[in-house]
XYZ file of C-alpha atoms in Angstrom:
686
model
C 0.031 0.048 -0.032
C 1.127 3.495 -0.652
C 2.131 5.184 2.398
C 1.021 8.548 3.848
C 3.465 11.343 4.624
C 5.642 10.126 7.407
C 4.833 6.504 6.693
C 7.609 3.967 7.343
C 8.524 0.423 8.213
C 7.150 -0.641 11.547
C 9.975 -1.281 14.104
C 10.752 -4.816 14.968
C 8.926 -6.319 11.974
C 12.016 -6.523 9.612
C 12.434 -10.292 9.741
C 10.225 -12.196 7.279
C 8.678 -15.419 8.277
C 8.174 -18.347 5.924
C 4.534 -17.483 5.375
C 3.115 -16.011 2.182
C 2.148 -12.851 4.095
C 4.912 -12.509 6.808
C 4.280 -10.518 9.936
C 7.396 -8.645 8.898
C 5.822 -7.033 5.811
C 5.997 -3.307 5.569
C 3.136 -1.394 7.012
C 2.569 2.435 6.654
C 2.519 4.178 9.909
C -0.798 3.728 11.719
C -3.226 6.407 11.167
C -5.139 7.471 14.295
C -7.978 10.024 14.490
C -5.567 12.588 16.021
C -2.909 12.121 13.300
C -5.673 12.140 10.574
C -6.692 15.587 11.997
C -3.157 16.932 11.932
C -2.558 15.658 8.338
C -5.833 16.505 6.674
C -7.599 18.811 8.872
C -7.447 21.462 11.587
C -7.381 19.170 14.696
C -8.226 22.096 16.816
C -11.074 23.251 14.814
C -13.169 19.926 15.075
C -13.645 20.166 18.921
C -14.609 23.770 18.540
C -17.373 22.829 16.012
C -18.585 20.077 18.247
C -18.714 22.557 21.147
C -20.405 25.231 19.066
C -22.625 27.337 21.483
C -26.279 26.970 20.982
C -26.664 30.673 20.388
C -24.222 30.584 17.380
C -26.362 27.756 15.790
C -29.520 29.761 16.271
C -27.879 32.839 14.785
C -26.840 30.734 11.753
C -30.323 29.287 11.337
C -31.876 32.774 11.610
C -29.498 34.101 8.909
C -30.647 31.162 6.620
C -34.278 32.164 7.284
C -33.462 35.759 6.586
C -31.810 34.994 3.375
C -34.877 32.912 2.312
C -36.887 36.179 2.775
C -34.978 37.915 0.041
C -36.193 37.983 -3.572
C -34.214 34.995 -4.831
C -34.929 33.139 -1.602
C -38.701 33.697 -2.029
C -38.554 32.361 -5.675
C -36.715 29.314 -4.588
C -39.268 28.710 -1.826
C -42.155 29.251 -4.262
C -40.642 26.883 -6.744
C -40.105 24.205 -4.011
C -43.785 24.554 -2.866
C -45.437 24.885 -6.283
C -44.005 22.046 -8.468
C -45.563 23.250 -11.740
C -43.205 26.192 -11.712
C -40.368 23.681 -12.184
C -41.840 21.193 -14.636
C -44.211 23.387 -16.721
C -41.517 25.420 -18.462
C -39.911 22.256 -19.568
C -43.147 20.567 -20.609
C -42.915 18.787 -24.040
C -46.205 19.956 -25.604
C -45.992 18.009 -28.772
C -44.806 14.779 -27.230
C -46.885 14.797 -23.909
C -50.047 16.788 -24.313
C -51.930 14.152 -26.313
C -50.970 11.345 -23.808
C -51.850 13.472 -20.804
C -55.205 14.420 -22.393
C -56.136 10.849 -23.332
C -54.941 9.429 -19.889
C -56.797 12.149 -17.882
C -60.101 11.753 -19.955
C -59.815 7.896 -19.247
C -59.135 8.271 -15.642
C -61.952 10.913 -15.251
C -64.398 8.508 -16.815
C -63.416 5.886 -14.221
C -63.562 8.445 -11.443
C -67.311 8.998 -11.976
C -68.615 5.523 -11.218
C -65.822 4.762 -8.755
C -66.468 8.002 -6.856
C -70.140 7.240 -6.455
C -69.373 3.569 -5.503
C -66.790 4.561 -2.913
C -69.128 7.152 -1.406
C -71.386 4.181 -0.471
C -68.493 2.626 1.335
C -68.226 5.977 3.231
C -71.988 5.821 4.130
C -72.524 9.266 2.378
C -74.742 10.057 -0.773
C -73.054 9.208 -4.099
C -72.651 12.866 -5.202
C -70.003 13.440 -2.447
C -67.871 10.921 -4.070
C -67.812 13.084 -7.213
C -66.803 16.054 -5.120
C -64.054 14.005 -3.766
C -63.056 13.000 -7.239
C -62.706 16.706 -8.275
C -61.212 19.078 -5.649
C -58.405 16.804 -4.319
C -57.282 15.941 -7.938
C -57.172 19.706 -8.763
C -55.239 20.516 -5.708
C -52.699 17.833 -6.120
C -52.046 18.821 -9.630
C -50.761 22.144 -8.207
C -48.848 20.817 -5.308
C -47.751 17.209 -5.853
C -44.541 15.907 -7.077
C -45.726 12.485 -8.318
C -45.904 12.967 -12.018
C -47.871 9.688 -12.659
C -49.892 9.706 -9.490
C -53.746 9.848 -9.702
C -55.580 10.964 -6.585
C -59.139 10.832 -5.461
C -61.368 8.326 -3.768
C -59.716 5.161 -2.389
C -61.559 2.061 -1.299
C -59.412 1.406 1.849
C -59.860 5.030 3.140
C -63.539 4.972 2.252
C -63.857 1.796 4.319
C -62.030 3.270 7.293
C -63.961 6.578 7.068
C -67.257 4.740 6.781
C -66.554 2.687 9.820
C -65.867 5.867 11.928
C -68.911 7.686 10.323
C -71.309 4.692 11.244
C -69.968 4.775 14.766
C -70.194 8.621 15.180
C -73.651 8.880 13.428
C -75.356 5.428 13.952
C -78.637 4.783 12.045
C -81.658 4.525 14.312
C -82.624 1.037 15.455
C -85.962 1.026 13.677
C -84.444 1.833 10.389
C -87.668 3.046 8.791
C -86.830 6.771 8.255
C -88.973 9.430 6.459
C -87.487 11.362 3.650
C -86.711 14.319 5.929
C -85.080 12.096 8.587
C -83.026 10.485 5.992
C -81.706 13.776 4.655
C -80.888 14.924 8.305
C -78.979 11.640 8.854
C -77.112 12.071 5.589
C -76.278 15.681 6.417
C -74.776 14.559 9.743
C -72.765 11.781 8.267
C -71.407 13.990 5.516
C -70.339 16.567 8.258
C -68.630 13.698 10.159
C -66.771 12.497 7.049
C -65.635 16.069 6.186
C -64.391 16.494 9.813
C -62.284 13.281 9.283
C -60.755 14.835 6.090
C -60.076 17.989 7.948
C -58.500 16.254 10.854
C -56.320 13.985 8.777
C -55.227 16.916 6.572
C -54.360 18.950 9.704
C -52.351 16.056 10.980
C -50.462 15.790 7.650
C -49.708 19.565 7.654
C -48.384 19.194 11.172
C -46.119 16.333 9.986
C -44.973 18.581 7.159
C -44.034 21.463 9.575
C -42.016 18.934 11.595
C -40.468 17.483 8.341
C -41.643 14.063 9.185
C -41.861 12.768 5.602
C -39.347 9.998 6.745
C -42.200 8.479 8.781
C -43.268 6.814 5.470
C -40.440 4.260 6.013
C -42.051 2.999 9.138
C -44.930 1.608 7.042
C -42.947 -1.129 5.191
C -44.037 -2.598 1.979
C -45.303 -5.918 3.578
C -47.440 -3.730 5.975
C -49.022 -1.620 3.222
C -49.754 -4.562 0.902
C -51.192 -6.830 3.687
C -53.234 -3.757 4.807
C -54.756 -3.019 1.400
C -55.344 -6.900 0.713
C -57.025 -7.304 4.079
C -59.073 -4.180 3.513
C -60.056 -5.563 0.110
C -61.660 -8.529 1.863
C -63.549 -6.120 4.088
C -64.824 -4.149 1.037
C -66.059 -7.513 -0.607
C -67.963 -8.599 2.496
C -69.319 -5.221 3.250
C -70.876 -5.050 -0.285
C -72.693 -8.386 -0.197
C -75.917 -6.820 1.303
C -76.102 -4.432 -1.644
C -75.277 -7.200 -4.100
C -78.181 -9.359 -2.734
C -80.550 -6.534 -2.106
C -80.599 -6.908 1.644
C -81.238 -3.841 3.724
C -78.853 -4.760 6.641
C -77.192 -2.428 9.036
C -73.421 -1.996 8.638
C -71.255 -3.808 11.115
C -68.377 -1.785 12.711
C -65.634 -2.599 15.168
C -63.703 -5.773 15.876
C -64.804 -9.015 13.991
C -67.137 -6.817 11.745
C -66.233 -9.074 8.816
C -67.560 -12.208 10.491
C -70.662 -10.322 11.910
C -71.442 -9.166 8.308
C -71.067 -12.645 6.902
C -73.323 -14.087 9.668
C -75.982 -11.426 9.022
C -75.953 -12.066 5.296
C -76.198 -15.912 5.631
C -79.168 -15.464 8.095
C -81.077 -13.002 5.784
C -80.156 -14.834 2.536
C -83.772 -16.158 2.004
C -85.062 -12.535 1.861
C -82.568 -11.486 -0.949
C -83.965 -9.751 -3.952
C -83.802 -11.864 -7.232
C -83.895 -8.791 -9.391
C -80.923 -7.097 -7.709
C -78.996 -10.499 -7.530
C -79.447 -10.845 -11.270
C -78.309 -7.247 -11.820
C -75.185 -7.941 -9.765
C -74.416 -11.101 -11.396
C -74.708 -9.516 -14.875
C -72.634 -6.525 -13.844
C -69.865 -8.885 -12.515
C -69.956 -10.899 -15.597
C -69.172 -7.790 -17.656
C -66.754 -6.009 -15.396
C -64.416 -8.793 -14.339
C -63.709 -9.994 -17.912
C -63.202 -6.375 -19.030
C -60.653 -5.797 -16.172
C -58.810 -9.101 -17.298
C -58.735 -7.939 -20.892
C -57.210 -4.438 -19.903
C -54.433 -6.157 -17.872
C -53.591 -8.911 -20.445
C -53.646 -6.593 -23.483
C -52.566 -3.337 -21.983
C -49.642 -2.997 -24.455
C -51.999 -3.510 -27.518
C -54.955 -1.544 -26.559
C -54.574 2.242 -27.371
C -56.544 3.010 -24.187
C -58.092 0.676 -21.561
C -61.613 -0.380 -22.073
C -63.941 1.858 -19.837
C -65.967 -1.187 -18.487
C -67.197 0.779 -15.515
C -68.827 3.659 -17.417
C -70.261 1.253 -20.091
C -71.899 -0.794 -17.239
C -73.241 2.316 -15.585
C -74.908 3.551 -18.857
C -76.269 0.102 -19.673
C -77.729 -0.441 -16.210
C -79.237 3.025 -16.099
C -80.932 2.574 -19.421
C -82.208 -0.795 -18.565
C -83.650 0.343 -15.182
C -85.226 3.419 -16.727
C -86.849 1.581 -19.667
C -88.084 -1.325 -17.499
C -89.073 0.686 -14.372
C -87.175 -1.768 -12.192
C -87.080 0.726 -9.333
C -90.883 0.776 -9.025
C -91.776 -2.850 -10.082
C -89.079 -4.670 -8.094
C -88.148 -2.012 -5.456
C -84.569 -1.827 -6.562
C -82.426 0.960 -4.865
C -81.276 3.584 -7.304
C -78.813 6.543 -6.954
C -81.512 9.116 -7.413
C -81.060 12.825 -8.171
C -77.484 14.106 -8.255
C -77.549 17.749 -7.225
C -75.967 20.003 -9.930
C -73.017 22.444 -9.194
C -70.900 22.505 -5.926
C -72.002 22.582 -2.339
C -71.684 25.805 -0.427
C -68.080 25.809 1.245
C -68.278 25.760 5.096
C -65.973 24.847 7.797
C -66.573 21.335 9.373
C -67.897 21.253 12.929
C -64.798 21.793 14.956
C -66.505 20.352 18.047
C -66.290 16.982 16.380
C -62.410 17.099 16.086
C -61.788 15.648 19.637
C -63.995 12.698 18.794
C -62.477 11.966 15.391
C -58.927 12.473 16.263
C -58.186 8.824 17.156
C -59.715 7.954 13.529
C -57.916 10.730 11.777
C -54.559 9.611 12.639
C -54.554 6.084 11.000
C -56.204 7.674 7.997
C -53.512 10.251 7.617
C -50.897 7.585 7.942
C -52.513 5.332 5.324
C -53.041 8.274 3.138
C -49.409 9.217 3.235
C -48.036 5.709 3.119
C -49.956 4.635 0.059
C -49.373 7.855 -1.788
C -45.658 7.985 -0.995
C -45.009 4.369 -1.929
C -46.986 4.694 -5.280
C -45.186 7.858 -6.122
C -41.805 6.397 -5.358
C -42.550 3.271 -7.344
C -43.265 5.375 -10.515
C -40.512 7.875 -9.765
C -37.926 5.072 -9.851
C -39.472 3.490 -12.923
C -39.188 6.807 -14.860
C -36.196 8.370 -13.256
C -37.238 11.363 -11.448
C -37.342 12.279 -7.679
C -40.285 12.658 -5.233
C -40.088 14.910 -2.203
C -41.761 12.999 0.559
C -42.333 16.165 2.768
C -43.839 17.992 -0.300
C -46.110 14.936 -0.664
C -47.230 15.613 2.981
C -47.996 19.153 2.163
C -49.894 18.230 -1.005
C -52.083 15.585 0.614
C -52.568 17.723 3.697
C -53.747 20.746 1.881
C -55.818 18.529 -0.448
C -57.712 17.035 2.513
C -57.888 20.202 4.381
C -59.367 22.288 1.558
C -61.595 19.657 0.054
C -63.179 19.095 3.470
C -64.645 22.686 3.122
C -66.564 21.376 0.197
C -67.981 18.249 2.026
C -65.421 15.885 0.700
C -64.331 12.755 2.672
C -60.538 11.647 3.015
C -58.761 10.893 -0.245
C -55.329 9.790 -1.307
C -53.579 8.235 -4.291
C -55.350 5.222 -5.693
C -53.804 1.997 -7.025
C -56.295 1.329 -9.811
C -56.485 4.775 -11.353
C -52.657 5.358 -11.087
C -52.025 2.173 -13.014
C -54.756 3.197 -15.488
C -53.129 6.623 -15.949
C -49.840 5.130 -16.759
C -51.127 2.456 -19.077
C -53.231 5.178 -20.944
C -50.014 7.275 -21.698
C -50.078 9.843 -18.883
C -46.722 11.778 -18.446
C -47.281 14.658 -15.974
C -49.670 15.959 -13.360
C -51.382 17.842 -16.309
C -53.436 14.765 -16.850
C -55.258 15.642 -13.550
C -56.697 18.629 -15.164
C -58.316 16.689 -17.809
C -59.691 14.259 -15.378
C -61.300 17.250 -13.431
C -62.894 18.354 -16.677
C -64.726 15.181 -17.061
C -65.912 15.048 -13.435
C -66.874 18.734 -13.765
C -69.066 18.059 -16.706
C -70.852 15.396 -14.784
C -71.462 17.671 -11.754
C -72.697 20.566 -14.006
C -74.687 18.929 -16.774
C -74.605 15.109 -16.828
C -75.816 14.315 -13.432
C -79.417 13.530 -14.203
C -78.334 10.668 -16.368
C -77.312 8.729 -13.436
C -80.746 9.060 -11.819
C -81.716 5.487 -12.518
C -78.488 3.836 -11.785
C -78.942 0.789 -9.421
C -76.887 0.880 -6.308
C -76.067 -2.861 -6.923
C -73.989 -1.894 -9.900
C -71.928 0.553 -7.612
C -71.374 -2.284 -5.348
C -70.062 -4.449 -8.339
C -67.715 -1.657 -9.289
C -66.415 -1.539 -5.693
C -65.682 -5.386 -5.704
C -64.160 -5.310 -9.256
C -61.820 -2.406 -8.318
C -60.406 -4.588 -5.618
C -58.901 -7.091 -8.157
C -55.344 -5.594 -7.889
C -55.358 -5.794 -4.085
C -56.450 -9.348 -4.066
C -53.797 -10.386 -6.490
C -50.997 -8.989 -4.181
C -51.255 -12.332 -2.430
C -49.609 -14.009 -5.379
C -46.403 -12.321 -4.196
C -46.387 -14.439 -1.050
C -44.414 -17.384 -2.367
C -41.648 -15.101 -3.637
C -41.574 -13.082 -0.262
C -41.187 -16.351 1.508
C -38.097 -17.152 -0.393
C -36.585 -13.782 -0.035
C -37.305 -13.048 3.588
C -39.170 -15.174 6.181
C -39.403 -12.214 8.470
C -41.141 -10.105 5.842
C -43.483 -12.952 5.255
C -44.383 -13.149 8.878
C -44.998 -9.312 8.980
C -47.277 -9.701 5.854
C -49.267 -12.548 7.417
C -49.591 -11.012 10.886
C -50.845 -7.717 9.523
C -53.328 -9.466 7.130
C -54.705 -11.540 9.834
C -54.972 -8.643 12.267
C -56.790 -6.455 9.559
C -59.257 -9.394 8.665
C -60.013 -10.469 12.222
C -59.935 -7.050 14.069
C -60.408 -4.096 11.785
C -58.394 -1.833 9.317
C -57.406 0.629 12.081
C -56.307 -1.964 14.665
C -54.776 -4.150 12.108
C -52.577 -1.305 10.790
C -51.480 -0.623 14.517
C -50.658 -4.375 14.949
C -48.645 -4.488 11.679
C -46.601 -1.442 12.446
C -45.904 -2.657 16.086
C -45.062 -6.073 14.843
C -42.833 -4.763 11.989
C -40.926 -2.561 14.544
C -40.493 -5.510 16.889
C -39.017 -7.658 14.252
C -36.417 -4.914 13.758
C -35.645 -4.826 17.467
C -35.447 -8.754 17.548
C -33.076 -8.788 14.602
C -30.677 -6.422 16.339
C -30.753 -8.786 19.257
C -29.663 -11.708 17.331
C -26.638 -10.367 15.442
C -23.458 -12.279 15.275
C -20.200 -10.567 16.344
C -17.571 -11.545 13.833
C -13.951 -12.250 14.769
C -11.664 -11.047 11.969
C -8.385 -12.487 10.727
C -5.783 -11.407 8.182
C -6.147 -12.825 4.715
C -2.886 -14.064 3.269
C -1.101 -11.883 0.825
C -3.309 -8.836 1.710
C -3.895 -6.294 4.302
C -7.571 -7.259 4.364
C -9.339 -8.607 7.322
C -12.107 -11.244 6.824
C -14.281 -13.244 9.263
C -12.502 -16.276 10.659
C -15.482 -18.573 9.522
C -14.712 -17.964 5.925
C -12.883 -20.750 3.879
C -9.897 -18.536 2.960
C -6.586 -19.045 4.710
C -6.512 -16.455 7.415
C -3.778 -15.461 9.924
C -4.913 -15.237 13.550
C -2.162 -13.429 15.591
C -1.768 -14.832 19.077
C -2.764 -12.351 21.709
C -4.592 -10.144 19.094
C -8.405 -10.152 18.889
C -10.209 -8.124 16.146
C -14.074 -7.952 16.585
C -16.670 -6.398 14.435
C -19.949 -5.504 16.030
C -22.521 -5.052 13.255
C -25.513 -3.389 14.907
C -26.394 -0.120 16.637
C -25.373 0.102 20.269
C -28.328 1.168 22.293
C -30.173 0.198 25.538
C -31.710 -2.801 23.728
C -28.348 -4.263 22.679
C -25.998 -3.203 25.422
C -26.467 -6.397 27.416
C -25.719 -8.530 24.318
C -22.699 -6.330 23.573
C -21.328 -6.806 27.056
C -21.875 -10.658 26.901
C -20.156 -10.986 23.576
C -17.137 -8.891 24.429
C -16.721 -10.802 27.818
C -16.795 -14.175 26.062
C -14.291 -13.228 23.468
C -11.921 -11.401 25.871
C -12.402 -13.761 28.866
C -13.511 -11.075 31.164
C -15.586 -11.713 34.271
C -18.500 -14.368 34.177
C -18.190 -14.477 30.273
C -14.676 -16.061 30.442
C -14.506 -18.733 27.875
C -12.688 -21.902 27.909
C -9.619 -22.637 25.792
C -10.949 -23.148 22.312
C -10.175 -26.333 20.304
C -8.149 -25.073 17.236
C -8.565 -26.543 13.798
C -5.069 -25.497 12.841
C -1.636 -27.285 13.624
C -1.552 -29.241 16.847
C 1.137 -27.269 18.246
C -0.990 -24.158 18.106
C -1.503 -22.856 21.712
C -4.170 -20.357 22.597
C -2.767 -17.190 24.175
C -4.696 -14.737 26.461
C -5.908 -11.681 24.588
C -3.495 -8.687 24.999
C -4.663 -6.272 22.417
C -8.339 -6.108 21.189
C -9.355 -4.054 18.058
C -13.068 -3.193 18.126
C -14.290 -2.520 14.481
C -17.176 0.098 15.005
C -18.031 0.432 11.307
C -21.359 -1.448 11.815
C -22.323 0.626 14.885
C -24.454 3.265 13.005
C -25.505 5.078 16.299
C -25.083 4.726 19.965
C -27.245 6.102 22.854
C -26.272 7.035 26.352
C -26.588 3.535 27.646
C -24.617 2.041 24.791
C -21.853 4.645 25.152
C -21.586 4.012 28.899
C -21.110 0.287 28.160
C -18.190 1.093 25.764
C -16.587 3.306 28.539
C -17.182 0.499 31.125
C -15.601 -2.046 28.676
C -12.505 0.405 28.295
C -12.132 0.426 32.113
C -12.344 -3.395 32.443
C -9.965 -3.866 29.625
C -7.393 -1.457 31.261
C -7.804 -3.235 34.630
C -7.296 -6.710 32.943
C -4.119 -5.474 31.125
C -5.913 -5.646 27.623
C -5.037 -2.883 25.304
C -8.183 -1.494 23.608
C -8.321 -0.035 20.192
C -11.285 1.486 18.475
C -11.515 1.732 14.695
C -13.834 3.392 12.140
C -16.194 5.064 14.598
C -18.361 7.486 12.657
C -18.664 11.003 13.793
C -21.993 10.605 15.625
C -20.887 7.671 17.636
C -17.554 9.114 18.336
C -19.138 12.335 19.599
C -21.560 10.308 21.835
C -18.720 8.174 23.346
C -16.725 11.293 23.955
C -19.661 12.920 25.817
C -19.881 9.732 27.974
C -16.139 10.072 29.015
C -14.356 7.668 26.769
C -11.387 9.911 26.464
C -10.967 9.623 30.305
C -10.343 5.889 29.833
C -8.473 5.813 26.386
C -6.114 8.206 24.662
C -6.864 9.674 21.255
C -3.918 7.516 19.835
C -6.190 4.623 20.468
C -8.868 5.699 18.042
C -8.074 4.632 14.493
C -9.509 5.575 11.029
C -9.307 1.923 9.769
C -9.090 -1.622 11.054
C -5.726 -2.094 9.152
C -4.316 0.986 10.928
C -5.389 -0.381 14.349
C -4.118 -3.935 13.460
C -0.757 -2.433 12.415
C -0.374 -0.574 15.677
C -1.412 -3.825 17.526
C 1.295 -5.821 15.786
C 3.891 -3.184 16.715
C 2.755 -3.624 20.412
C 2.892 -7.405 20.275
C 6.001 -8.064 18.179
C 8.774 -7.184 20.638
C 7.701 -9.834 23.134
C 5.219 -12.010 21.283
C 6.185 -15.095 19.028
C 7.024 -14.487 15.352
C 4.747 -17.248 14.112
C 1.120 -17.132 13.656
C -1.656 -19.750 13.425
C -3.002 -20.438 10.057
C -6.894 -20.922 10.155
C -8.474 -22.628 7.112
């Protein structure tokens, strides 16, 4: 290796042994942290930076804020918070406009029936699903960074919102409500749904203010996929009464899926043959069309709009045959034209809905951020997770003023947008135009639409979520732990509820991380022949184990949960206290004799962080090593870990010359210390 300034041959290592890599080979002078600072940096400046007064840091932060208030700073802030100012000047009008227009119109056509269908899941009138398919899409177009993301109504959120609405505003036990009483009940439920959107939006804005976009990493991919798959089963079961024409109350809380199944099986003889026929015909059309769109997505210019075709056919059939009056089929009824009067949701409801708003906000952000990152990686652009928090927070907050329920990015329409040729957020404007035309002019055409058709649309839109279970065999092969997280989350969602299942999944996922840090293997390193590289002794290469020298790598964070394991491992390897190990049986030559450890090198490259308890454990180890006559060397400590150890008093137990930049430097120093008194042979481990 090429030496640094001042490098030379280590004293006492001049005689070469008969091994391929003799202990007498030339090493550059060991590079300690202190020497590194003298050679490449100002050694006196670093402590000053670490000890910078809090007032100085506050002054620097204030100067940065003040510079942001200048003209250029304000423009940078505006560009960061309004993404169209960045991508619109570079928009390729000839290449992208047609694709965005076609994709936007296609998604808008799907938004109309899906919005009304998901409104039934939310327990509000269908027209409010159209509002939720308009305002959030328009706001996200202005604030979002996901170029291929389609927002609006989402089945999982609608189900979670509907469960909360049914609990907050339950239907009277009698169930026979007059027209005025039904309108009052619907108004109260719309107010509760809007309050949930307001609360979840406010929570996401608070997360944005705290720059908590990193929280999306706590909802791992197995948790999100298991959550959506389990929620899809809830959606399927919750739509069975509408499919069969059974006027059953909605079940909420734990075990609601099984309660609904029991109620449906009990009331099955009272099902409506007419609505059952409509449901069967609708599914017979929708499911094959979905399959055709998936199988021939590359050959079809645009996906077949099966939902809107089914809606038109069912409306015409119901109108011409008077099914609503002859067979008492439930229909959508009149869709009010225009927009609702904007008003602030009842703030008195916020304390009651806070517990429901938090999981809704987490699911909104987790699904949206994961979808945005998937397509950002596929098409090579970046997504700002904190800006996504802002976009979805403002989207839910403002849309709640227009009686919208919680919304997020959607799996089905996002995939449809990409397949139809969408390129940028501009596709959202064309989608809004389609929904706007329905709200202003085309609403009366949906008067005779049977609600059973909307239930079929809900079920068919779950296809992609159900098929996520096909990934389980591959997940089992890749990671058994992720498979366990997937299954535990799915079972919890199905048995308990979507909210509690999410909590169980997140907690179990975090516990697996903690358990995996408890089961790490501390690696003992040896010198590979002919190199200066240190490898684990368990490898099949010929490695040199120097008597009296122990090199250990601890590959996990050192915190309160792992400090006990850290202590036991080091005691066993170094023969300290109760952890003293017996003389090991060597696989090398029979004359190889184990020698007590006199120098230990602790490779800290795997310790990404250390808390106060872990730092005190290292300080305690240094004291015990000194008392036992063992020379402790620390190598490759990152700045954060080194700062924590220093604050815990490590430099009172060791000198700066015992801190090394690399394992090779620490080992070279250890060999210098061992060579004058130690043997000039070493054990070859195979």
